Amino acid sequence: MSRGRSKKAGEYFVHPKAIVESSCIGPGTRIWAFAHVLPGAVIGADCNICDGVFIENDVRIGNRVTIKCGVQLWDGITLEDDVFVGPNATFTNDPFPRSKVYPEKFARTLVRHGASIGANATILPGVTIGPKAMVGAGAVVTRDVPANAIVVGNPATIVGYVDSAPPYKKAPATAGPTMPKELGVRGVRIVELGLFSDMRGSLAVAELGKALPFLPRRFFTVFDVPSRQVRGEHAHRTLEQLLVCVRGECSVVVDDGNQREEVKLDSPRIGLYIPPMIWAVQYKFSPDAVLLVFASAEYDASEYIRDYDEFLAVVKSSSQW
């Protein structure tokens, strides 16, 4: 994260009724009335610090950050570039505060680049809010928020992902799936399994070379997932997968680094093929959901990319993707 540094008051604007003791403020930044910035704080370029904001010493603020009225940033808080903090959002830095009793060090709270925090949200100590995440107004964030996630409520839970509104309808009981077979995310596609039904029940089947686009070397099931929990949140370097929700329903977000889509799996007749180097997240599990996953290779920990920024860097650096 780059930061502008300036010791010349003429390079940034300070309202006459603001108190600014720091000299580490980037050009183009505006600090408005009744804000108070302590000497150790570092503020980047082109930021907008609104009325009544308090910024303590051990605070680092990137470029183009907007902090609306009534926000306090305490020691240990870092806001990366392009972060938005809504009015009266509350940050904390001590998980067990007592008057006149200070911890050896304050918890570190990190808000990654491009994230937004809604009005009156509360951020508990030590939390990381991922890149481009969206924290809803009034949410109470008690644990880390993944990249691009939208969280609301108390405690905050994931209700969606930025730019991935579900575009697909539930497949009718007898007709074929209404979902398009090719998605906008690179290589990801819907696979229709064969269906045979009579008075004895129904059978869904996938044959190699037809519904199954690869030879499975492993399978596993995911079940008994609490509805607020999220699975996945990783990409595979070379592994291929086919996901089928054989009972109940769940949603899958797929992301190739440029496009992001959400698919609802609610029928054992519908499979979702995920090629290598696709970031995938599974969430919105119904209480009875059972997700069956076919994999093209045995488990290998080195196959996983679990950090979203690392995933984006690999995609950007490889002409293959």
mmCIF file of C-alpha atoms in Angstrom:
data_model
loop_
_atom_site.group_PDB
_atom_site.id
_atom_site.type_symbol
_atom_site.label_atom_id
_atom_site.label_comp_id
_atom_site.label_asym_id
_atom_site.label_seq_id
_atom_site.Cartn_x
_atom_site.Cartn_y
_atom_site.Cartn_z
ATOM 1 C CA MET A 1 0.000 0.000 0.000
ATOM 2 C CA SER A 2 1.565 3.294 -1.066
ATOM 3 C CA ARG A 3 1.153 6.447 1.017
ATOM 4 C CA GLY A 4 1.863 10.051 0.248
ATOM 5 C CA ARG A 5 4.031 11.881 2.799
ATOM 6 C CA SER A 6 4.068 15.645 3.264
ATOM 7 C CA LYS A 7 5.246 18.150 5.820
ATOM 8 C CA LYS A 8 3.968 21.187 3.971
ATOM 9 C CA ALA A 9 0.516 22.259 5.067
ATOM 10 C CA GLY A 10 -0.044 23.829 1.670
ATOM 11 C CA GLU A 11 -0.084 20.405 0.001
ATOM 12 C CA TYR A 12 -3.220 19.329 1.864
ATOM 13 C CA PHE A 13 -6.222 21.086 3.339
ATOM 14 C CA VAL A 14 -6.827 21.430 7.084
ATOM 15 C CA HIS A 15 -9.948 23.192 8.330
ATOM 16 C CA PRO A 16 -9.159 25.986 10.826
ATOM 17 C CA LYS A 17 -11.134 24.145 13.524
ATOM 18 C CA ALA A 18 -9.276 20.837 13.045
ATOM 19 C CA ILE A 19 -6.290 19.756 15.151
ATOM 20 C CA VAL A 20 -3.626 18.074 13.028
ATOM 21 C CA GLU A 21 -0.407 17.152 14.875
ATOM 22 C CA SER A 22 0.943 14.702 12.281
ATOM 23 C CA SER A 23 3.251 15.831 9.483
ATOM 24 C CA CYS A 24 2.831 12.558 7.543
ATOM 25 C CA ILE A 25 -0.133 13.526 5.393
ATOM 26 C CA GLY A 26 -0.294 13.040 1.639
ATOM 27 C CA PRO A 27 -1.032 15.717 -0.948
ATOM 28 C CA GLY A 28 -4.631 16.383 -1.816
ATOM 29 C CA THR A 29 -5.975 15.102 1.507
ATOM 30 C CA ARG A 30 -8.736 17.156 3.150
ATOM 31 C CA ILE A 31 -9.235 17.230 6.928
ATOM 32 C CA TRP A 32 -12.407 18.924 8.090
ATOM 33 C CA ALA A 33 -13.682 20.695 11.228
ATOM 34 C CA PHE A 34 -13.239 19.168 14.694
ATOM 35 C CA ALA A 35 -11.106 16.295 13.396
ATOM 36 C CA HIS A 36 -8.074 15.483 15.572
ATOM 37 C CA VAL A 37 -5.036 13.665 14.153
ATOM 38 C CA LEU A 38 -2.305 12.668 16.642
ATOM 39 C CA PRO A 39 1.425 13.055 15.823
ATOM 40 C CA GLY A 40 2.218 9.423 14.950
ATOM 41 C CA ALA A 41 -0.592 8.884 12.451
ATOM 42 C CA VAL A 42 0.197 8.400 8.759
ATOM 43 C CA ILE A 43 -2.420 9.451 6.186
ATOM 44 C CA GLY A 44 -2.033 8.949 2.432
ATOM 45 C CA ALA A 45 -2.902 11.142 -0.534
ATOM 46 C CA ASP A 46 -6.335 12.313 -1.679
ATOM 47 C CA CYS A 47 -8.120 11.206 1.502
ATOM 48 C CA ASN A 48 -11.242 12.845 2.896
ATOM 49 C CA ILE A 49 -11.342 13.006 6.707
ATOM 50 C CA CYS A 50 -14.749 14.382 7.674
ATOM 51 C CA ASP A 51 -15.972 16.339 10.714
ATOM 52 C CA GLY A 52 -15.428 14.907 14.166
ATOM 53 C CA VAL A 53 -12.975 12.137 13.221
ATOM 54 C CA PHE A 54 -10.306 11.142 15.775
ATOM 55 C CA ILE A 55 -7.122 9.362 14.595
ATOM 56 C CA GLU A 56 -4.693 7.976 17.166
ATOM 57 C CA ASN A 57 -0.900 7.575 16.810
ATOM 58 C CA ASP A 58 -0.431 3.997 15.594
ATOM 59 C CA VAL A 59 -2.862 4.324 12.674
ATOM 60 C CA ARG A 60 -1.968 3.885 9.012
ATOM 61 C CA ILE A 61 -4.315 5.152 6.304
ATOM 62 C CA GLY A 62 -3.713 4.568 2.587
ATOM 63 C CA ASN A 63 -4.564 6.697 -0.429
ATOM 64 C CA ARG A 64 -8.058 7.819 -1.499
ATOM 65 C CA VAL A 65 -9.630 6.751 1.786
ATOM 66 C CA THR A 66 -12.924 8.324 2.890
ATOM 67 C CA ILE A 67 -13.723 8.488 6.606
ATOM 68 C CA LYS A 68 -17.144 9.955 7.325
ATOM 69 C CA CYS A 69 -18.214 11.909 10.423
ATOM 70 C CA GLY A 70 -17.987 10.546 13.947
ATOM 71 C CA VAL A 71 -15.403 7.793 13.405
ATOM 72 C CA GLN A 72 -12.536 7.050 15.818
ATOM 73 C CA LEU A 73 -9.469 5.124 14.653
ATOM 74 C CA TRP A 74 -7.489 3.723 17.572
ATOM 75 C CA ASP A 75 -3.913 2.448 17.825
ATOM 76 C CA GLY A 76 -3.374 -0.733 15.782
ATOM 77 C CA ILE A 77 -5.787 0.058 12.941
ATOM 78 C CA THR A 78 -4.738 0.089 9.273
ATOM 79 C CA LEU A 79 -6.931 1.141 6.368
ATOM 80 C CA GLU A 80 -5.511 0.298 2.951
ATOM 81 C CA ASP A 81 -6.089 2.242 -0.265
ATOM 82 C CA ASP A 82 -9.625 3.143 -1.415
ATOM 83 C CA VAL A 83 -11.363 2.151 1.820
ATOM 84 C CA PHE A 84 -14.703 3.765 2.715
ATOM 85 C CA VAL A 85 -15.769 4.097 6.370
ATOM 86 C CA GLY A 86 -19.355 5.240 6.927
ATOM 87 C CA PRO A 87 -20.543 7.672 9.621
ATOM 88 C CA ASN A 88 -20.250 6.576 13.248
ATOM 89 C CA ALA A 89 -18.664 3.223 12.415
ATOM 90 C CA THR A 90 -16.939 1.961 15.572
ATOM 91 C CA PHE A 91 -13.495 0.349 15.719
ATOM 92 C CA THR A 92 -12.076 -1.355 18.813
ATOM 93 C CA ASN A 93 -8.548 -2.450 19.715
ATOM 94 C CA ASP A 94 -8.743 -4.102 23.156
ATOM 95 C CA PRO A 95 -10.697 -7.383 23.510
ATOM 96 C CA PHE A 96 -10.916 -7.023 27.326
ATOM 97 C CA PRO A 97 -10.856 -3.296 28.170
ATOM 98 C CA ARG A 98 -10.513 -2.014 31.722
ATOM 99 C CA SER A 99 -10.161 1.574 32.857
ATOM 100 C CA LYS A 100 -6.481 2.507 33.406
ATOM 101 C CA VAL A 101 -5.392 -1.041 32.502
ATOM 102 C CA TYR A 102 -3.547 -1.272 29.198
ATOM 103 C CA PRO A 103 -2.526 -4.377 27.225
ATOM 104 C CA GLU A 104 1.120 -4.992 26.308
ATOM 105 C CA LYS A 105 0.094 -4.320 22.711
ATOM 106 C CA PHE A 106 -3.163 -3.481 21.032
ATOM 107 C CA ALA A 107 -4.863 -5.879 18.629
ATOM 108 C CA ARG A 108 -4.168 -5.211 14.945
ATOM 109 C CA THR A 109 -7.207 -4.526 12.787
ATOM 110 C CA LEU A 110 -6.762 -4.431 9.016
ATOM 111 C CA VAL A 111 -9.220 -3.176 6.411
ATOM 112 C CA ARG A 112 -7.961 -4.256 2.995
ATOM 113 C CA HIS A 113 -8.008 -2.215 -0.179
ATOM 114 C CA GLY A 114 -11.355 -1.232 -1.654
ATOM 115 C CA ALA A 115 -13.442 -2.453 1.304
ATOM 116 C CA SER A 116 -16.458 -0.477 2.560
ATOM 117 C CA ILE A 117 -17.840 -0.265 6.089
ATOM 118 C CA GLY A 118 -21.418 0.921 6.523
ATOM 119 C CA ALA A 119 -22.763 3.456 8.999
ATOM 120 C CA ASN A 120 -22.836 2.407 12.657
ATOM 121 C CA ALA A 121 -21.051 -0.891 12.016
ATOM 122 C CA THR A 122 -18.893 -2.219 14.857
ATOM 123 C CA ILE A 123 -15.548 -3.876 14.130
ATOM 124 C CA LEU A 124 -14.128 -6.037 16.930
ATOM 125 C CA PRO A 125 -10.370 -6.108 17.683
ATOM 126 C CA GLY A 126 -7.985 -8.137 15.552
ATOM 127 C CA VAL A 127 -10.332 -8.553 12.593
ATOM 128 C CA THR A 128 -9.255 -8.448 8.940
ATOM 129 C CA ILE A 129 -11.810 -7.214 6.414
ATOM 130 C CA GLY A 130 -10.869 -8.557 2.981
ATOM 131 C CA PRO A 131 -10.333 -6.651 -0.268
ATOM 132 C CA LYS A 132 -13.516 -5.079 -1.706
ATOM 133 C CA ALA A 133 -15.657 -6.581 1.055
ATOM 134 C CA MET A 134 -18.860 -4.773 2.020
ATOM 135 C CA VAL A 135 -19.903 -4.485 5.683
ATOM 136 C CA GLY A 136 -23.555 -3.529 5.994
ATOM 137 C CA ALA A 137 -24.858 -0.686 8.141
ATOM 138 C CA GLY A 138 -25.123 -1.651 11.801
ATOM 139 C CA ALA A 139 -23.301 -4.975 11.355
ATOM 140 C CA VAL A 140 -21.191 -6.318 14.232
ATOM 141 C CA VAL A 141 -18.083 -7.916 12.762
ATOM 142 C CA THR A 142 -16.692 -10.532 15.148
ATOM 143 C CA ARG A 143 -14.369 -12.436 12.800
ATOM 144 C CA ASP A 144 -12.480 -12.023 9.538
ATOM 145 C CA VAL A 145 -14.476 -11.099 6.434
ATOM 146 C CA PRO A 146 -13.347 -12.768 3.167
ATOM 147 C CA ALA A 147 -12.494 -10.855 0.013
ATOM 148 C CA ASN A 148 -15.564 -9.524 -1.853
ATOM 149 C CA ALA A 149 -17.998 -10.815 0.805
ATOM 150 C CA ILE A 150 -21.118 -8.877 1.799
ATOM 151 C CA VAL A 151 -21.857 -9.219 5.522
ATOM 152 C CA VAL A 152 -24.786 -7.974 7.599
ATOM 153 C CA GLY A 153 -26.314 -8.535 11.026
ATOM 154 C CA ASN A 154 -25.179 -9.215 14.602
ATOM 155 C CA PRO A 155 -22.989 -11.174 14.507
ATOM 156 C CA ALA A 156 -22.214 -10.353 10.896
ATOM 157 C CA THR A 157 -22.756 -13.209 8.445
ATOM 158 C CA ILE A 158 -22.160 -13.532 4.713
ATOM 159 C CA VAL A 159 -25.270 -12.925 2.611
ATOM 160 C CA GLY A 160 -23.660 -12.508 -0.790
ATOM 161 C CA TYR A 161 -20.588 -11.570 -2.775
ATOM 162 C CA VAL A 162 -19.936 -8.342 -4.639
ATOM 163 C CA ASP A 163 -20.841 -8.516 -8.359
ATOM 164 C CA SER A 164 -22.196 -12.072 -8.126
ATOM 165 C CA ALA A 165 -25.984 -11.780 -7.846
ATOM 166 C CA PRO A 166 -27.566 -15.184 -8.577
ATOM 167 C CA PRO A 167 -28.857 -15.080 -12.171
ATOM 168 C CA TYR A 168 -30.340 -18.557 -12.307
ATOM 169 C CA LYS A 169 -33.761 -19.979 -11.490
ATOM 170 C CA LYS A 170 -34.561 -23.269 -9.835
ATOM 171 C CA ALA A 171 -34.803 -26.093 -12.365
ATOM 172 C CA PRO A 172 -38.372 -27.357 -12.857
ATOM 173 C CA ALA A 173 -39.214 -30.823 -11.569
ATOM 174 C CA THR A 174 -39.531 -32.561 -14.933
ATOM 175 C CA ALA A 175 -37.922 -30.378 -17.586
ATOM 176 C CA GLY A 176 -34.215 -29.928 -18.143
ATOM 177 C CA PRO A 177 -32.251 -27.231 -16.303
ATOM 178 C CA THR A 178 -32.998 -23.587 -17.124
ATOM 179 C CA MET A 179 -29.395 -22.583 -16.424
ATOM 180 C CA PRO A 180 -27.093 -21.945 -19.387
ATOM 181 C CA LYS A 181 -24.406 -24.578 -19.774
ATOM 182 C CA GLU A 182 -21.648 -22.008 -20.316
ATOM 183 C CA LEU A 183 -21.131 -19.340 -17.678
ATOM 184 C CA GLY A 184 -19.310 -16.041 -18.009
ATOM 185 C CA VAL A 185 -16.552 -17.254 -15.681
ATOM 186 C CA ARG A 186 -13.730 -18.864 -17.641
ATOM 187 C CA GLY A 187 -14.200 -22.590 -18.153
ATOM 188 C CA VAL A 188 -16.978 -23.018 -15.591
ATOM 189 C CA ARG A 189 -20.090 -24.717 -16.916
ATOM 190 C CA ILE A 190 -23.294 -26.415 -15.903
ATOM 191 C CA VAL A 191 -23.395 -30.193 -16.404
ATOM 192 C CA GLU A 192 -26.755 -31.913 -16.746
ATOM 193 C CA LEU A 193 -26.815 -35.406 -15.278
ATOM 194 C CA GLY A 194 -28.992 -38.150 -16.682
ATOM 195 C CA LEU A 195 -32.308 -38.647 -14.873
ATOM 196 C CA PHE A 196 -34.432 -41.787 -14.720
ATOM 197 C CA SER A 197 -37.688 -41.792 -12.742
ATOM 198 C CA ASP A 198 -40.567 -44.190 -12.175
ATOM 199 C CA MET A 199 -42.862 -45.131 -9.315
ATOM 200 C CA ARG A 200 -39.928 -46.647 -7.442
ATOM 201 C CA GLY A 201 -38.078 -43.346 -7.285
ATOM 202 C CA SER A 202 -35.478 -41.390 -9.247
ATOM 203 C CA LEU A 203 -31.871 -41.978 -10.253
ATOM 204 C CA ALA A 204 -29.367 -39.388 -11.458
ATOM 205 C CA VAL A 205 -26.293 -40.686 -13.280
ATOM 206 C CA ALA A 206 -23.079 -39.274 -14.743
ATOM 207 C CA GLU A 207 -20.906 -41.224 -17.180
ATOM 208 C CA LEU A 208 -17.257 -40.595 -17.978
ATOM 209 C CA GLY A 209 -16.913 -38.736 -21.249
ATOM 210 C CA LYS A 210 -20.429 -37.379 -21.027
ATOM 211 C CA ALA A 211 -21.485 -35.649 -17.810
ATOM 212 C CA LEU A 212 -18.128 -36.359 -16.187
ATOM 213 C CA PRO A 213 -15.469 -34.290 -18.002
ATOM 214 C CA PHE A 214 -12.559 -36.028 -16.210
ATOM 215 C CA LEU A 215 -11.686 -39.332 -14.543
ATOM 216 C CA PRO A 216 -12.392 -38.898 -10.801
ATOM 217 C CA ARG A 217 -9.596 -39.958 -8.474
ATOM 218 C CA ARG A 218 -11.334 -38.862 -5.290
ATOM 219 C CA PHE A 219 -14.741 -37.831 -4.011
ATOM 220 C CA PHE A 220 -15.983 -36.339 -0.772
ATOM 221 C CA THR A 221 -19.237 -35.027 0.674
ATOM 222 C CA VAL A 222 -19.924 -31.858 2.631
ATOM 223 C CA PHE A 223 -22.905 -31.952 5.005
ATOM 224 C CA ASP A 224 -24.186 -30.726 8.381
ATOM 225 C CA VAL A 225 -22.893 -27.244 7.549
ATOM 226 C CA PRO A 226 -24.381 -24.534 9.793
ATOM 227 C CA SER A 227 -26.243 -22.093 7.560
ATOM 228 C CA ARG A 228 -23.962 -19.159 8.432
ATOM 229 C CA GLN A 229 -20.763 -21.045 7.615
ATOM 230 C CA VAL A 230 -18.806 -20.742 4.375
ATOM 231 C CA ARG A 231 -16.828 -23.523 2.732
ATOM 232 C CA GLY A 232 -14.174 -23.460 0.033
ATOM 233 C CA GLU A 233 -12.626 -20.006 -0.309
ATOM 234 C CA HIS A 234 -9.723 -21.297 -2.359
ATOM 235 C CA ALA A 235 -8.546 -22.152 -5.870
ATOM 236 C CA HIS A 236 -6.721 -25.215 -7.229
ATOM 237 C CA ARG A 237 -3.672 -24.944 -9.457
ATOM 238 C CA THR A 238 -4.364 -28.007 -11.648
ATOM 239 C CA LEU A 239 -7.280 -29.854 -10.044
ATOM 240 C CA GLU A 240 -10.682 -30.167 -11.758
ATOM 241 C CA GLN A 241 -13.905 -30.610 -9.781
ATOM 242 C CA LEU A 242 -17.554 -31.430 -10.357
ATOM 243 C CA LEU A 243 -20.012 -30.335 -7.641
ATOM 244 C CA VAL A 244 -23.474 -31.852 -7.222
ATOM 245 C CA CYS A 245 -25.845 -30.999 -4.377
ATOM 246 C CA VAL A 246 -27.504 -34.396 -3.974
ATOM 247 C CA ARG A 247 -29.791 -33.222 -1.178
ATOM 248 C CA GLY A 248 -31.074 -29.794 -0.151
ATOM 249 C CA GLU A 249 -29.427 -26.760 -1.708
ATOM 250 C CA CYS A 250 -26.381 -24.511 -1.554
ATOM 251 C CA SER A 251 -24.870 -21.703 -3.594
ATOM 252 C CA VAL A 252 -21.451 -21.597 -5.234
ATOM 253 C CA VAL A 253 -19.576 -18.417 -6.146
ATOM 254 C CA VAL A 254 -17.015 -18.873 -8.926
ATOM 255 C CA ASP A 255 -14.424 -16.240 -9.784
ATOM 256 C CA ASP A 256 -11.728 -16.270 -12.493
ATOM 257 C CA GLY A 257 -10.111 -13.014 -11.363
ATOM 258 C CA ASN A 258 -12.089 -10.965 -13.882
ATOM 259 C CA GLN A 259 -15.669 -12.258 -13.730
ATOM 260 C CA ARG A 260 -17.655 -13.533 -10.760
ATOM 261 C CA GLU A 261 -20.957 -15.445 -10.786
ATOM 262 C CA GLU A 262 -23.135 -17.268 -8.293
ATOM 263 C CA VAL A 263 -24.874 -20.560 -9.050
ATOM 264 C CA LYS A 264 -27.564 -22.146 -6.902
ATOM 265 C CA LEU A 265 -27.326 -25.938 -6.794
ATOM 266 C CA ASP A 266 -30.719 -27.315 -5.773
ATOM 267 C CA SER A 267 -31.125 -30.544 -7.729
ATOM 268 C CA PRO A 268 -29.153 -33.829 -7.949
ATOM 269 C CA ARG A 269 -29.562 -33.518 -11.723
ATOM 270 C CA ILE A 270 -27.326 -30.441 -11.910
ATOM 271 C CA GLY A 271 -23.546 -30.477 -11.670
ATOM 272 C CA LEU A 272 -21.170 -27.541 -11.676
ATOM 273 C CA TYR A 273 -17.836 -28.131 -13.404
ATOM 274 C CA ILE A 274 -14.963 -26.040 -12.006
ATOM 275 C CA PRO A 275 -11.656 -26.112 -13.917
ATOM 276 C CA PRO A 276 -8.252 -25.233 -12.424
ATOM 277 C CA MET A 277 -7.492 -21.695 -11.257
ATOM 278 C CA ILE A 278 -11.039 -20.711 -10.351
ATOM 279 C CA TRP A 279 -11.672 -19.206 -6.923
ATOM 280 C CA ALA A 280 -14.699 -21.021 -5.484
ATOM 281 C CA VAL A 281 -16.842 -20.458 -2.405
ATOM 282 C CA GLN A 282 -19.753 -22.579 -1.174
ATOM 283 C CA TYR A 283 -22.320 -21.068 1.185
ATOM 284 C CA LYS A 284 -26.072 -20.671 1.864
ATOM 285 C CA PHE A 285 -26.315 -24.346 2.811
ATOM 286 C CA SER A 286 -29.807 -25.548 3.684
ATOM 287 C CA PRO A 287 -29.944 -27.593 6.930
ATOM 288 C CA ASP A 288 -30.301 -30.848 4.977
ATOM 289 C CA ALA A 289 -27.755 -30.043 2.250
ATOM 290 C CA VAL A 290 -25.348 -32.750 1.091
ATOM 291 C CA LEU A 291 -22.768 -31.553 -1.442
ATOM 292 C CA LEU A 292 -20.981 -34.270 -3.428
ATOM 293 C CA VAL A 293 -17.623 -33.290 -4.940
ATOM 294 C CA PHE A 294 -15.713 -35.304 -7.562
ATOM 295 C CA ALA A 295 -12.015 -34.413 -7.895
ATOM 296 C CA SER A 296 -9.555 -35.247 -10.660
ATOM 297 C CA ALA A 297 -6.659 -36.062 -8.310
ATOM 298 C CA GLU A 298 -5.845 -37.187 -4.788
ATOM 299 C CA TYR A 299 -5.520 -34.606 -2.018
ATOM 300 C CA ASP A 300 -2.400 -32.459 -2.272
ATOM 301 C CA ALA A 301 -2.009 -29.471 0.040
ATOM 302 C CA SER A 302 0.328 -27.735 -2.423
ATOM 303 C CA GLU A 303 -2.524 -27.643 -4.967
ATOM 304 C CA TYR A 304 -4.440 -25.064 -2.933
ATOM 305 C CA ILE A 305 -4.276 -21.281 -3.204
ATOM 306 C CA ARG A 306 -6.019 -20.005 -0.076
ATOM 307 C CA ASP A 307 -5.201 -16.299 -0.263
ATOM 308 C CA TYR A 308 -7.301 -14.282 -2.715
ATOM 309 C CA ASP A 309 -4.564 -11.737 -3.429
ATOM 310 C CA GLU A 310 -2.152 -14.576 -4.239
ATOM 311 C CA PHE A 311 -4.772 -16.054 -6.560
ATOM 312 C CA LEU A 312 -5.135 -12.735 -8.410
ATOM 313 C CA ALA A 313 -1.348 -12.418 -8.695
ATOM 314 C CA VAL A 314 -1.021 -15.919 -10.202
ATOM 315 C CA VAL A 315 -3.823 -15.217 -12.680
ATOM 316 C CA LYS A 316 -2.269 -11.905 -13.684
ATOM 317 C CA SER A 317 1.223 -13.362 -14.126
ATOM 318 C CA SER A 318 0.173 -16.344 -16.250
ATOM 319 C CA SER A 319 -0.674 -15.935 -19.914
ATOM 320 C CA GLN A 320 -2.504 -19.274 -19.701
ATOM 321 C CA TRP A 321 -5.301 -17.640 -17.723
#
